[in-house]
Amino acid sequence: MSENTAPNAGNAPEAAPAEKRDFIRQIVREDLASGKHTAIKTRFPPEPNGYLHIGHAKSICLNFGIAGEFAGVCNLRFDDTNPAKEDPEYVAAIQDDVRWLGFAWNELRHASDYFDAYYLAARKLITDGKAFVCDLSAEEVRAYRGSLTEPGRESPYRNRSVEENLDLFARMRAGEFADGARTLRAKIDMASGNINLRDPAIYRIKHVEHQNTGNKWPIYPMYDFAHALGDALEGITHSLCTLEFEDHRPLYDWCVDNVNFAADDALTQPLVDAGFPREAAKPRQIEFSRLNINYTVMSKRKLMALVTENLVDGWDDPRMPTLQGLRRRGYSPAAMRLFAERVGISKQNSLIDFSILEGALREDLDSAAARRMAVVEPLKLVLTNLADGHEESLTFSNHPKDESFGSRQVPFSRELWIEREDFAEVPPKGWKRLVPGGEIRLRGAGIARVDEVIKDDAGNVVELRGWLDPESRPGMEGANRKVKGTIHWVSAAHAVEAEIRLYDRLFSVENPDDESEGKTYRDYLNPESRKVVSGYVEPAAAIAAPETAFQFERTGYFVADRRDHSADKPVFNRAVTLRDTWASK
Ligand code: ATP
Ligand code: MG
């Protein structure tokens, strides 16, 4: 592995992982075995109204994973039907995130590519007597809808003639009416036990510029209609979504079946004219449980508020559960995929412990990250028996378990930085590190002893002076002499000063969504989630490219910050500690 390529810059895993047998993959297997499908097609359908978070990663790994495992394809489709909240910034970031996770989409589509086909589909429903233009206000619609225990009432506009409906719909499309003045509603069943089937709106009037279609449309399709028809148009075989859409499935099927793009080439002609292939088919919606993780909020609204209220440092703040944030924190694509695999796919809602996420990162970086030495809270140790200008270069292997990482040269000299917490003037019981008069092994350099503790006027230890046993140098017989502890160090003359950002969980409670006692997630922010210190790193860490991850020996896994790191002014983010420090809390 070359040193300057990010060891975590990943592609889909090379080694074939064990076959996954969740219920969705079982359905896919059966559909292929029975000949129901000869090729699998999935899609990941984000709405570009915010940045993707780790919950979306579960859906991405599922959709792209299945396509990959069953020789199928997966589209990336932006469900951009709500122009007021959508932005090209999100469209770009989402593509970046999917690629970063190691996946390649078959086609990049937008629901807005299909606006002409949706419009024709709506006209077909009107012509077939299955949709009508309704003049009820939003409030009236709500009052007519009924409740879980009471049936709804039919709109007084429900029995308009096909001609009148076609005329009104054309005028909606022409921009004649104000926002909210009318809707186009599917004519299904106001007495249905499923409220989604009580004549749901399928088009609304909204005079808003769209990030993709500009001012071409003053009406926009509703999500359920557009989403189902988008899947149908693309020939998606398995439309995978989260459980809250289970109640929407009957409406999904209603839209697909009643429009039936596959049976009516005139409806899809606008797409063909625009250069898209004809690929309409009947998709099947299958729901799975969403990912929930403790110590985290995942609603886009709350993530947005964290950013706009400056409670974090933007969408890619390394404490954010966004993919941009996790990436900047040092999470590797391989760790994200490993996490998704561990969490698995089911219909059971559950809360995943944050430590599962951290564990996946530790596991990946343990094998993928080269080792370096860095001192986070420095204390000087002067080895007085070495000559003033003493300087040498020691060979260190880059990975204790993997020779392919090779080795590097680490400068060693008379003055070292060691970790302040590796010295105790009055050691607690069981202490294995440095004490006055005691010995310690300096990793790869020999055995040292502290003879003199220098303090400032306030009594703080400012420097240690000691001696390096000349018989204990690497390769000498004395090097094997038993001493209690080994500590890491960097040569003061060669080390590069670095900004070290010690990140921890953003929230200090398991359930920051808890709003009892008038609290909000803002009240649960962990004040210790970000601590910035100035430390020293060995030269081979400083020169690393941004996004290179290392294990700083004995300290944790760190990544060279994607934005701020440079060889002259290194900036490292702590991705995760070496061990789980929360389990005991
Ligand atoms: P909102 O509806 O508030 O915009 P969303 O999280 O549903 O937010 P989408 O952009 O609609 O965002 O989601 C895209 C896909 O990701 C959907 O298929 C959705 O089901 C899936 N998804 C979103 N959140 C999670 C989650 N926590 N776990 C698993 N899948 C998720
Ligand atoms: Mg959504």
Coordinates of N, CA and C in Angstrom, one line a residue, residues 54 330-343 353-368 557 576:
I54 N -26.4 8.5 8.1 CA -26.1 7.1 8.2 C -27.3 6.1 7.9
G330 N -13.4 10.5 9.8 CA -12.4 9.4 9.6 C -13.0 8.0 9.3
Y331 N -14.4 8.0 9.2 CA -15.1 6.8 8.9 C -14.7 6.4 7.5
S332 N -14.4 5.1 7.3 CA -14.0 4.7 5.9 C -15.3 4.1 5.3
P333 N -15.3 4.0 4.0 CA -16.4 3.4 3.3 C -16.6 1.9 3.7
A334 N -15.4 1.3 3.9 CA -15.5 -0.2 4.3 C -16.1 -0.3 5.7
A335 N -15.8 0.6 6.6 CA -16.4 0.5 7.9 C -17.9 0.8 7.8
M336 N -18.3 1.7 6.9 CA -19.8 1.9 6.8 C -20.5 0.7 6.3
R337 N -19.8 0.1 5.3 CA -20.5 -1.1 4.7 C -20.5 -2.3 5.7
L338 N -19.4 -2.4 6.5 CA -19.4 -3.4 7.5 C -20.5 -3.2 8.6
F339 N -20.6 -1.9 8.9 CA -21.7 -1.6 9.9 C -23.1 -2.0 9.3
A340 N -23.3 -1.6 8.1 CA -24.6 -1.9 7.5 C -24.9 -3.4 7.5
E341 N -23.8 -4.2 7.2 CA -23.9 -5.6 7.2 C -24.3 -6.2 8.6
R342 N -23.6 -5.6 9.6 CA -23.8 -6.1 11.0 C -25.2 -5.7 11.4
V343 N -25.7 -4.6 11.1 CA -27.1 -4.2 11.5 C -28.1 -5.1 10.8
D353 N -26.9 0.2 19.1 CA -26.0 0.9 20.0 C -24.8 1.6 19.2
F354 N -24.6 2.8 19.6 CA -23.5 3.6 18.9 C -22.2 2.8 18.8
S355 N -22.0 2.0 19.8 CA -20.7 1.3 19.9 C -20.5 0.3 18.7
I356 N -21.7 -0.1 18.1 CA -21.6 -1.0 17.0 C -21.0 -0.3 15.8
L357 N -21.3 1.0 15.7 CA -20.8 1.8 14.6 C -19.3 2.0 14.9
E358 N -18.9 2.4 16.1 CA -17.5 2.6 16.4 C -16.7 1.3 16.3
G359 N -17.3 0.2 16.7 CA -16.7 -1.1 16.6 C -16.3 -1.4 15.1
A360 N -17.2 -1.1 14.2 CA -17.0 -1.4 12.8 C -15.8 -0.6 12.3
L361 N -15.7 0.7 12.8 CA -14.6 1.5 12.3 C -13.3 1.0 12.9
R362 N -13.3 0.6 14.2 CA -12.1 0.1 14.8 C -11.6 -1.1 14.0
E363 N -12.5 -2.0 13.7 CA -12.2 -3.2 13.1 C -11.6 -3.0 11.7
D364 N -12.2 -2.0 11.0 CA -11.6 -1.8 9.6 C -10.3 -1.1 9.8
L365 N -10.2 -0.1 10.6 CA -8.9 0.7 10.7 C -7.8 -0.2 11.3
D366 N -8.1 -1.1 12.2 CA -7.1 -1.9 12.7 C -6.3 -2.6 11.6
S367 N -7.0 -3.1 10.6 CA -6.3 -3.7 9.5 C -5.9 -2.7 8.4
A368 N -6.6 -1.6 8.2 CA -6.4 -0.7 7.1 C -5.5 0.5 7.3
Y557 N -7.5 6.1 16.7 CA -7.4 6.2 15.2 C -7.7 7.7 14.8
V576 N -11.9 7.6 16.3 CA -12.4 6.8 17.4 C -11.2 6.4 18.3

